[in-house]
Amino acid sequence: MTRRLFILFLFITIPLYNVKPAAAFYSEPVFFTQEGDYFLHTVEQGQTVYSIARMYNVQEEAVYRLNPGSRESIQTGAQLKIPQESGSYFYHTIQPKETLYSVSRMYQMKGEDIVNANPGLSIETFSYGKVIRIPTNRVTTPMTGPSEDSIRKSTNALLSASDPPENIPAIRMALLLPFAANASMVARMVEYYEGFLLALEDIKKQGISVVLQVYDIGEKTDRLPSILKKPEMRQVDIIFGGLSEKQIRMIANFSREWNIPYVIPFNSRSDEPMTYATVYQISTPPSYMYSKASSAFCDRYRDATIVFHVPSASGNRMDFIQVVQKDLKAKNIPYQVLTDEEITSSDVLTLLSETKNTVFVPSDDGPDALSKMVVPLRVALDLNPQMLVSLFGYPAWQASGTDYLSDLFRFNATFFSVYYANVTSAKYKTFYNNYIHWYSKELINVYPKFGLLGYDTGMFFIQALNRYGSALAPNIDQLNYSGIQMDFNFERVNNWGGFINTNLYLVDFRSDGTITSHAIK
């Protein structure tokens, strides 16, 4: 019989299986610009034209018109012209020698107005080339002081000022999960919840008090308004959940209105971190993941013979291949391409060497693409076992690659992934045994494992809130937590937006039969 898990500090509103600030203008400021005016944005790793356009609430086509070459590709470190459109904010690119005081004088407003509009602003982020937003819809009294020099000093000091953190004696949490969705998704949401409860059991051993509210938000958004109107929802210290983009947008609006941290556990393609300062996205967006993995690939294999398999019908990971090939070209690292007709044992053999490693990259993460790659490699290495060979691939190899496990070891395979659980580790075995003990069932065989996802997110954020209290955002990168399936490396996406987790692993299959992983910084 399935056991139930009860936590001393746990309050569940819905059972698991029956889940039925001020600105100042010295005079009338003019923020409206002439048609065609723009500001400059410096491209950061992982950003795309889409994400940049979303960040500034402009159309992609408007960016393309000002930057014709960006339609093909954009490079990290390059500057893009972004149209300055009228609205609630005016965007300003920080220039050399500018200070918060000088910018506040330029726009005739208090420094506090600018800081309030840019929650991520600090001494480190107020730097040349960074963009800040200037509110256009706030009017208050000017800053006064005994002298202009004192105003300058107090304004610039705002970048290093911080409110004393407020401790949280009992952490109040809300889980908003779509239990009433399709059958396969319900099973995953239940497993996520079960893993979260196991985290609470371990948290209790640390003496941390937690009050948990759990709501079934359904598959759409019709249930959310009544849930978010509950008085107790306004009192929580953090919110987890939401699955669809519409659900996420509605919860993000609520979290911004009440200044409550909101964790998006499942969706990796959400736009909310671009504009909502209270949002924390767990899953790394594909563009950030591909950019980071590509950089690591180029560093590791720059001296190898690099070979991509590009079939007649484009694989589902060609977007990653394109990122890697672009980076290789930028770094003057040569590579070769094999078509379906060319990926034979004889063709592969001509690329191999006893003194120089040859790394093969399939264009797809499925078992068929892996089969097309390993079969000719088997023949080639059977004939010439002294040849140096590597494979580089994708997160899905954690599941689809099991049929080719011996090949992954033999060919020194490596894959990149946001999630990776070493099933031989003591931490995994402890969790697995506890899960079987409490729930009398196996974890669902999917990637990622939702029980581990619930456990890791619960452990990380509860401990972070317990340690930093209301100062969670400025200290989110300080907690040293090593997860079972994932680590956390949160970065704020801009000076006014939220956070995304940019954690990424490289997982290596060694020829001696061992598997190692390390985080990419």
Coordinates of C-alpha atoms in Angstrom, one line a residue:
M1 CA 0.0 0.0 0.0
T2 CA 1.3 3.4 -0.9
R3 CA 2.6 5.3 2.1
R4 CA 1.9 9.0 2.8
L5 CA 4.5 11.4 3.8
F6 CA 3.6 13.8 6.7
I7 CA 5.7 16.8 7.6
L8 CA 5.6 18.5 11.0
F9 CA 5.6 22.0 9.5
L10 CA 3.5 21.2 6.5
F11 CA 0.0 22.7 5.7
I12 CA -1.5 21.4 2.5
T13 CA -4.7 23.1 1.3
I14 CA -5.4 20.5 -1.3
P15 CA -4.5 16.8 -0.8
L16 CA -2.2 15.1 -3.2
Y17 CA -4.6 12.7 -4.8
N18 CA -7.8 14.9 -4.5
V19 CA -6.6 18.1 -6.0
K20 CA -9.9 19.1 -7.0
P21 CA 8.0 54.4 -5.6
A22 CA 8.8 57.7 -6.5
A23 CA 10.3 59.7 -9.4
A24 CA 11.3 63.4 -9.7
F25 CA 11.2 65.8 -12.6
Y26 CA 12.8 69.2 -12.2
S27 CA 10.9 70.6 -15.2
E28 CA 8.9 69.1 -17.9
P29 CA 11.2 66.4 -19.3
V30 CA 10.9 65.3 -23.0
F31 CA 11.3 61.5 -23.5
F32 CA 9.8 61.2 -26.9
T33 CA 12.4 60.7 -29.6
Q34 CA 12.3 61.3 -33.3
E35 CA 11.3 58.5 -35.6
G36 CA 14.4 56.4 -36.3
D37 CA 16.1 57.1 -33.0
Y38 CA 17.8 54.1 -31.3
F39 CA 20.0 53.1 -28.4
L40 CA 22.8 50.4 -28.4
H41 CA 22.5 47.0 -26.9
T42 CA 25.7 44.8 -26.4
V43 CA 24.8 41.2 -27.2
E44 CA 25.5 38.8 -24.4
Q45 CA 26.1 35.0 -24.5
G46 CA 22.9 33.1 -25.3
Q47 CA 20.9 36.1 -26.4
T48 CA 18.9 35.9 -29.7
V49 CA 17.2 38.7 -31.7
Y50 CA 13.9 37.4 -30.4
S51 CA 15.0 37.5 -26.7
I52 CA 16.5 41.0 -27.2
A53 CA 13.3 42.3 -28.9
R54 CA 11.2 40.8 -26.1
M55 CA 13.4 42.5 -23.5
Y56 CA 12.7 45.9 -24.9
N57 CA 9.2 45.3 -26.0
V58 CA 9.9 45.9 -29.7
Q59 CA 9.2 43.8 -32.8
E60 CA 11.9 41.5 -34.2
E61 CA 11.5 43.1 -37.6
A62 CA 12.3 46.5 -36.1
V63 CA 15.6 45.2 -34.9
Y64 CA 16.3 43.6 -38.3
R65 CA 15.6 46.8 -40.1
L66 CA 18.2 48.7 -38.0
N67 CA 20.6 45.7 -38.1
P68 CA 20.3 43.9 -41.5
G69 CA 23.1 41.5 -40.8
S70 CA 21.3 40.3 -37.6
R71 CA 18.8 38.3 -39.6
E72 CA 21.6 35.8 -40.4
S73 CA 23.3 35.7 -37.0
I74 CA 24.5 37.9 -34.1
Q75 CA 27.8 37.6 -32.2
T76 CA 28.4 37.9 -28.5
G77 CA 29.9 41.3 -27.8
A78 CA 28.5 42.9 -31.0
Q79 CA 26.3 46.0 -30.6
L80 CA 22.8 46.2 -32.0
K81 CA 20.7 49.3 -32.7
I82 CA 17.4 49.0 -30.8
P83 CA 14.6 51.3 -31.8
Q84 CA 13.6 53.8 -29.0
E85 CA 9.9 53.5 -28.8
S86 CA 7.7 55.7 -26.6
G87 CA 6.1 54.0 -23.6
S88 CA 6.5 53.6 -19.9
Y89 CA 10.3 53.4 -20.2
F90 CA 13.1 55.1 -22.1
Y91 CA 16.2 53.0 -22.5
H92 CA 19.7 54.4 -21.9
T93 CA 23.0 52.9 -22.7
I94 CA 25.6 53.8 -20.1
Q95 CA 28.5 55.8 -21.5
P96 CA 32.1 56.1 -20.3
K97 CA 32.5 58.2 -17.1
E98 CA 28.7 58.4 -16.6
T99 CA 27.4 58.0 -13.0
L100 CA 24.0 57.4 -11.5
Y101 CA 24.0 61.1 -10.5
S102 CA 24.9 62.4 -14.0
V103 CA 22.2 60.1 -15.6
S104 CA 19.6 61.3 -13.1
R105 CA 20.4 64.9 -13.9
M106 CA 20.3 64.1 -17.6
Y107 CA 16.7 62.9 -17.3
Q108 CA 15.8 65.3 -14.5
M109 CA 14.8 62.7 -11.9
K110 CA 15.9 61.3 -8.6
G111 CA 18.4 58.5 -8.6
E112 CA 15.9 56.5 -6.6
D113 CA 13.6 56.5 -9.6
I114 CA 16.2 54.9 -11.8
V115 CA 17.2 52.4 -9.1
N116 CA 13.5 51.4 -8.5
A117 CA 13.1 50.8 -12.3
N118 CA 16.2 48.6 -12.4
P119 CA 16.2 46.2 -9.4
G120 CA 19.4 44.6 -10.6
L121 CA 21.3 47.8 -10.7
S122 CA 24.5 47.9 -8.6
I123 CA 28.1 49.2 -8.7
E124 CA 29.0 46.2 -10.9
T125 CA 26.1 46.4 -13.3
F126 CA 26.2 50.2 -13.7
S127 CA 29.0 50.0 -16.3
Y128 CA 29.9 51.1 -19.8
G129 CA 27.7 49.5 -22.4
K130 CA 25.0 48.2 -20.0
V131 CA 21.4 49.4 -20.6
I132 CA 19.1 50.8 -17.9
R133 CA 15.5 51.8 -18.2
I134 CA 14.3 55.3 -17.3
P135 CA 10.7 55.6 -16.2
T136 CA 8.7 58.1 -18.1
N137 CA 5.5 58.0 -16.0
R138 CA 6.6 59.1 -12.6
V139 CA 6.6 62.7 -11.2
T140 CA 7.7 63.6 -7.7
T141 CA 9.5 66.4 -6.0
P142 CA 13.2 66.9 -6.8
M143 CA 16.0 65.6 -4.5
T144 CA 17.2 68.4 -2.2
G145 CA 20.2 68.7 0.0
P146 CA 22.6 71.2 1.6
S147 CA 24.7 71.2 -1.6
E148 CA 24.9 69.8 -5.1
D149 CA 27.9 67.8 -4.0
S150 CA 26.0 66.1 -1.2
I151 CA 23.2 65.2 -3.7
R152 CA 25.8 63.7 -6.0
K153 CA 27.4 61.6 -3.3
S154 CA 24.0 60.4 -1.9
T155 CA 22.8 59.6 -5.4
N156 CA 25.8 57.5 -6.4
A157 CA 25.8 55.8 -3.0
L158 CA 22.4 54.3 -3.9
L159 CA 24.2 51.7 -6.1
S160 CA 25.8 50.2 -3.0
A161 CA 22.9 50.7 -0.6
S162 CA 20.7 47.7 0.5
D163 CA 17.9 47.3 2.9
P164 CA 18.6 45.1 5.9
P165 CA 17.2 41.6 5.1
E166 CA 14.1 40.5 6.9
N167 CA 14.4 37.0 8.4
I168 CA 11.5 34.5 7.7
P169 CA 10.7 32.4 10.8
A170 CA 8.4 30.0 8.9
I171 CA 8.7 29.9 5.1
R172 CA 5.3 30.1 3.4
M173 CA 5.3 28.4 0.1
A174 CA 2.6 27.9 -2.6
L175 CA 2.7 25.1 -5.3
L176 CA 0.5 25.8 -8.3
L177 CA 0.5 22.6 -10.3
P178 CA -1.8 21.4 -13.1
F179 CA -2.9 18.1 -11.6
A180 CA -6.0 18.1 -13.8
A181 CA -4.1 17.8 -17.1
N182 CA -3.6 14.9 -19.4
A183 CA -2.7 11.5 -17.8
S184 CA 1.1 11.6 -18.6
M185 CA 1.4 15.2 -17.3
V186 CA -0.5 14.5 -14.2
A187 CA 1.9 11.6 -13.3
R188 CA 4.8 14.0 -13.8
M189 CA 3.2 16.7 -11.6
V190 CA 2.5 14.2 -8.9
E191 CA 6.1 13.0 -9.0
Y192 CA 7.4 16.6 -8.8
Y193 CA 5.2 17.1 -5.8
E194 CA 6.3 13.9 -4.2
G195 CA 10.0 14.9 -4.7
F196 CA 9.2 18.3 -3.2
L197 CA 7.7 16.6 -0.1
L198 CA 10.9 14.6 0.3
A199 CA 12.8 17.9 0.3
L200 CA 10.6 19.2 3.1
E201 CA 11.3 16.0 5.1
D202 CA 15.1 16.7 4.9
I203 CA 14.5 20.4 5.5
K204 CA 12.7 19.6 8.7
K205 CA 15.8 17.8 10.0
Q206 CA 17.6 21.1 9.6
G207 CA 15.1 22.8 11.9
I208 CA 13.6 25.0 9.2
S209 CA 9.8 25.6 9.4
V210 CA 7.7 25.5 6.3
V211 CA 4.1 26.1 5.6
L212 CA 3.0 24.7 2.2
Q213 CA -0.1 25.5 0.2
V214 CA -0.9 23.3 -2.8
Y215 CA -3.4 24.2 -5.5
D216 CA -4.6 22.3 -8.6
I217 CA -4.6 25.1 -11.3
G218 CA -5.9 22.8 -14.0
E219 CA -4.8 22.7 -17.6
K220 CA -5.9 26.2 -18.6
T221 CA -6.2 29.5 -16.7
D222 CA -9.8 29.5 -15.6
R223 CA -8.9 28.4 -12.0
L224 CA -6.1 30.8 -11.5
P225 CA -7.9 34.1 -10.8
S226 CA -9.9 32.7 -7.9
I227 CA -6.7 31.0 -6.4
L228 CA -4.7 34.2 -6.8
K229 CA -7.4 36.2 -5.1
K230 CA -7.1 34.2 -1.9
P231 CA -5.8 36.3 1.0
E232 CA -3.3 33.6 2.0
M233 CA -1.7 33.8 -1.5
R234 CA -0.6 37.4 -0.8
Q235 CA 1.2 36.3 2.3
V236 CA 3.4 33.6 0.8
D237 CA 7.2 34.0 0.6
I238 CA 7.6 32.2 -2.7
I239 CA 5.5 30.6 -5.5
F240 CA 6.4 27.5 -7.6
G241 CA 4.5 26.2 -10.6
G242 CA 2.6 27.0 -13.8
L243 CA 3.1 25.0 -17.0
S244 CA 1.6 26.8 -20.0
E245 CA 2.8 30.2 -21.1
K246 CA -0.6 31.8 -20.2
Q247 CA -0.5 30.3 -16.7
I248 CA 3.1 31.5 -16.2
R249 CA 2.2 35.1 -17.4
M250 CA -0.7 35.3 -15.0
I251 CA 1.3 34.1 -12.0
A252 CA 4.2 36.4 -13.0
N253 CA 1.9 39.4 -13.0
F254 CA 0.7 38.4 -9.5
S255 CA 4.2 37.9 -8.2
R256 CA 5.3 41.3 -9.5
E257 CA 2.2 43.1 -8.0
W258 CA 2.9 41.6 -4.6
N259 CA 6.7 41.4 -4.9
I260 CA 6.8 37.6 -4.3
P261 CA 9.6 35.5 -5.8
Y262 CA 8.2 33.2 -8.5
V263 CA 9.9 30.0 -9.6
I264 CA 9.2 28.6 -13.1
P265 CA 10.2 24.9 -12.7
F266 CA 9.2 23.4 -16.1
N267 CA 9.2 25.8 -19.0
S268 CA 12.5 26.7 -20.6
R269 CA 11.2 29.0 -23.2
S270 CA 9.3 31.5 -21.1
D271 CA 9.8 35.2 -21.8
E272 CA 8.9 36.4 -18.3
P273 CA 12.5 36.6 -17.0
M274 CA 13.2 39.3 -19.6
T275 CA 10.8 41.8 -17.9
Y276 CA 9.7 40.5 -14.5
A277 CA 12.3 41.1 -11.7
T278 CA 10.6 38.5 -9.4
V279 CA 10.9 35.6 -11.7
Y280 CA 13.4 32.7 -11.4
Q281 CA 13.5 30.2 -14.4
I282 CA 14.9 26.8 -13.5
S283 CA 15.4 25.3 -17.0
T284 CA 18.0 27.0 -19.1
P285 CA 16.6 28.5 -22.3
P286 CA 17.9 26.6 -25.4
S287 CA 19.8 29.6 -26.8
Y288 CA 21.8 30.0 -23.6
M289 CA 22.3 26.2 -23.3
Y290 CA 23.5 25.9 -26.9
S291 CA 25.8 29.0 -26.7
K292 CA 27.4 27.7 -23.5
A293 CA 27.7 24.1 -24.8
S294 CA 29.2 25.4 -28.1
S295 CA 31.8 27.5 -26.3
A296 CA 32.8 24.4 -24.3
F297 CA 32.9 22.3 -27.4
C298 CA 35.2 24.7 -29.2
D299 CA 37.6 24.9 -26.2
R300 CA 37.8 21.1 -25.9
Y301 CA 38.0 20.1 -29.5
R302 CA 39.9 23.0 -31.1
D303 CA 42.8 20.7 -32.0
A304 CA 40.7 17.7 -33.1
T305 CA 39.3 16.8 -36.5
I306 CA 35.7 17.9 -36.2
V307 CA 33.0 16.1 -38.2
F308 CA 29.3 16.8 -38.4
H309 CA 26.8 14.4 -39.8
V310 CA 24.2 16.4 -41.7
P311 CA 21.5 14.1 -43.2
S312 CA 19.4 14.9 -46.2
A313 CA 16.4 15.5 -43.9
S314 CA 17.6 18.0 -41.3
G315 CA 17.8 16.7 -37.8
N316 CA 16.0 18.2 -34.8
R317 CA 19.2 19.6 -33.4
M318 CA 20.4 21.5 -36.4
D319 CA 19.8 24.7 -34.4
F320 CA 22.6 23.6 -32.1
I321 CA 24.8 22.5 -35.0
Q322 CA 24.4 25.9 -36.6
V323 CA 25.5 27.6 -33.3
V324 CA 28.6 25.4 -33.1
Q325 CA 29.6 25.9 -36.7
K326 CA 29.2 29.7 -36.5
D327 CA 31.4 29.7 -33.4
L328 CA 34.0 27.5 -35.1
K329 CA 34.2 29.8 -38.1
A330 CA 34.5 32.8 -35.8
K331 CA 37.5 31.1 -34.1
N332 CA 39.0 29.9 -37.4
I333 CA 38.6 26.3 -36.3
P334 CA 38.1 24.0 -39.4
Y335 CA 35.4 21.3 -39.5
Q336 CA 34.0 18.8 -42.0
V337 CA 30.5 17.7 -42.9
L338 CA 29.3 14.2 -43.8
T339 CA 26.0 13.5 -45.6
D340 CA 24.0 10.3 -45.4
E341 CA 25.7 9.0 -48.5
E342 CA 29.2 9.7 -47.0
I343 CA 28.7 8.2 -43.5
T344 CA 30.1 4.8 -44.4
S345 CA 32.8 2.9 -42.6
S346 CA 35.3 3.5 -45.5
D347 CA 34.5 7.3 -45.5
V348 CA 34.8 7.4 -41.7
L349 CA 38.1 5.5 -41.7
T350 CA 39.7 8.1 -44.0
L351 CA 39.0 10.8 -41.3
L352 CA 40.6 8.8 -38.4
S353 CA 44.1 9.2 -37.1
E354 CA 46.4 7.5 -34.5
T355 CA 47.8 10.8 -33.4
K356 CA 44.9 13.3 -33.7
N357 CA 41.5 12.9 -32.1
T358 CA 38.4 12.9 -34.5
V359 CA 35.2 14.0 -32.9
F360 CA 31.9 13.2 -34.6
V361 CA 28.7 15.2 -33.9
P362 CA 25.3 13.8 -35.1
S363 CA 22.6 16.3 -36.2
D364 CA 19.9 14.6 -34.2
D365 CA 19.5 13.5 -30.6
G366 CA 17.4 10.4 -31.4
P367 CA 18.6 6.7 -31.5
D368 CA 18.4 6.6 -35.3
A369 CA 21.0 9.3 -35.7
L370 CA 23.2 7.7 -33.1
S371 CA 22.9 4.4 -34.8
K372 CA 24.0 5.9 -38.2
M373 CA 27.1 7.3 -36.4
V374 CA 28.2 4.3 -34.3
V375 CA 27.7 1.5 -36.8
P376 CA 30.4 2.7 -39.2
L377 CA 32.6 3.7 -36.3
R378 CA 32.4 0.1 -34.9
V379 CA 33.6 -1.3 -38.3
A380 CA 36.3 1.3 -38.6
L381 CA 37.7 0.7 -35.1
D382 CA 37.4 -3.1 -35.4
L383 CA 39.8 -2.8 -38.3
N384 CA 42.0 -0.1 -36.7
P385 CA 41.5 -0.1 -32.9
Q386 CA 44.4 2.3 -32.4
M387 CA 42.5 5.2 -33.9
L388 CA 41.5 8.1 -31.7
V389 CA 37.7 8.8 -31.7
S390 CA 35.2 10.8 -29.8
L391 CA 31.4 11.4 -29.9
F392 CA 29.7 14.6 -28.9
G393 CA 25.9 14.8 -28.4
Y394 CA 22.8 15.7 -26.6
P395 CA 20.9 15.5 -23.3
A396 CA 18.5 12.9 -24.7
W397 CA 21.3 10.4 -24.7
Q398 CA 20.5 9.9 -21.1
A399 CA 17.5 8.0 -22.2
S400 CA 17.9 7.1 -25.9
G401 CA 21.6 6.2 -25.6
T402 CA 21.1 3.3 -23.2
D403 CA 20.8 0.9 -26.2
Y404 CA 24.3 2.1 -27.3
L405 CA 25.9 2.3 -23.8
S406 CA 28.9 0.2 -24.7
D407 CA 29.5 2.4 -27.8
L408 CA 29.3 5.5 -25.7
F409 CA 32.1 4.2 -23.5
R410 CA 34.1 2.8 -26.4
F411 CA 34.0 6.1 -28.4
N412 CA 34.7 8.4 -25.5
A413 CA 31.3 10.1 -25.8
T414 CA 30.3 13.4 -24.2
F415 CA 27.0 15.1 -24.0
F416 CA 25.8 18.4 -22.6
S417 CA 22.8 18.7 -20.3
V418 CA 21.1 21.0 -17.8
Y419 CA 20.1 17.9 -15.8
Y420 CA 22.2 14.8 -15.0
A421 CA 21.8 12.3 -12.1
N422 CA 24.6 9.9 -11.4
V423 CA 22.7 6.8 -10.4
T424 CA 25.7 5.4 -8.6
S425 CA 26.2 8.4 -6.3
A426 CA 25.3 8.1 -2.6
K427 CA 22.9 11.1 -2.9
Y428 CA 20.9 9.5 -5.7
K429 CA 20.7 6.1 -3.9
T430 CA 19.5 7.8 -0.7
F431 CA 16.8 9.7 -2.6
Y432 CA 15.8 6.6 -4.6
N433 CA 15.5 4.5 -1.5
N434 CA 13.4 7.2 0.3
Y435 CA 11.2 7.6 -2.7
I436 CA 10.5 3.8 -2.8
H437 CA 9.9 3.8 0.9
W438 CA 7.3 6.6 0.9
Y439 CA 5.6 6.0 -2.4
S440 CA 6.1 2.3 -3.2
K441 CA 6.8 2.9 -6.9
E442 CA 9.6 3.7 -9.3
L443 CA 10.5 7.1 -10.7
I444 CA 9.0 7.7 -14.1
N445 CA 11.6 6.9 -16.8
V446 CA 11.7 10.3 -18.4
Y447 CA 14.3 13.1 -18.7
P448 CA 14.5 15.0 -16.5
K449 CA 13.2 13.0 -13.6
F450 CA 10.4 15.1 -12.1
G451 CA 10.9 13.7 -8.5
L452 CA 14.5 14.8 -8.5
L453 CA 13.4 18.2 -10.0
G454 CA 11.0 18.7 -7.2
Y455 CA 13.5 17.7 -4.6
D456 CA 16.4 19.9 -5.9
T457 CA 14.2 23.0 -6.4
G458 CA 12.7 22.6 -3.0
M459 CA 16.0 22.1 -1.2
F460 CA 17.7 25.0 -3.0
F461 CA 15.0 27.7 -2.5
I462 CA 14.0 26.8 1.0
Q463 CA 17.6 26.9 2.2
A464 CA 18.2 30.2 0.3
L465 CA 15.1 31.8 1.9
N466 CA 16.1 30.6 5.3
R467 CA 19.6 32.0 4.9
Y468 CA 18.9 35.3 3.1
G469 CA 15.2 36.0 3.9
S470 CA 13.9 39.0 2.0
A471 CA 17.4 39.6 0.4
L472 CA 17.0 36.5 -1.8
A473 CA 17.6 38.3 -5.1
P474 CA 21.0 39.9 -4.4
N475 CA 22.3 36.7 -2.8
I476 CA 20.8 34.1 -5.1
D477 CA 24.2 33.1 -6.4
Q478 CA 25.8 32.7 -2.9
L479 CA 24.2 29.5 -1.8
N480 CA 26.5 26.5 -2.4
Y481 CA 24.0 23.8 -3.2
S482 CA 25.1 20.6 -5.0
G483 CA 22.0 18.9 -6.3
I484 CA 21.2 15.3 -7.2
Q485 CA 20.1 16.1 -10.7
M486 CA 21.0 19.7 -11.2
D487 CA 22.9 22.6 -9.7
F488 CA 21.8 26.3 -9.7
N489 CA 23.7 29.1 -11.3
F490 CA 21.2 32.0 -11.5
E491 CA 22.1 35.1 -13.6
R492 CA 19.9 38.2 -13.9
V493 CA 19.1 38.7 -17.5
N494 CA 19.3 42.5 -17.4
N495 CA 19.1 45.4 -14.9
W496 CA 15.3 45.2 -14.6
G497 CA 14.4 41.6 -15.4
G498 CA 14.5 38.3 -13.5
F499 CA 16.8 35.3 -13.3
I500 CA 17.6 32.3 -15.4
N501 CA 19.5 29.2 -14.3
T502 CA 22.5 28.9 -16.6
N503 CA 23.8 25.6 -15.1
L504 CA 25.1 23.2 -17.7
Y505 CA 27.0 19.9 -17.4
L506 CA 29.4 18.1 -19.7
V507 CA 29.0 14.3 -19.1
D508 CA 31.9 12.1 -20.2
F509 CA 31.9 8.4 -20.8
R510 CA 35.3 7.1 -20.2
S511 CA 36.8 4.1 -22.0
D512 CA 37.5 2.5 -18.5
G513 CA 33.7 2.2 -17.9
T514 CA 33.3 5.3 -15.7
I515 CA 31.1 8.3 -16.1
T516 CA 32.1 11.8 -14.9
S517 CA 30.4 15.1 -15.1
H518 CA 31.4 18.7 -14.4
A519 CA 29.7 22.0 -14.5
I520 CA 30.5 24.5 -17.3
K521 CA 31.2 27.9 -15.8

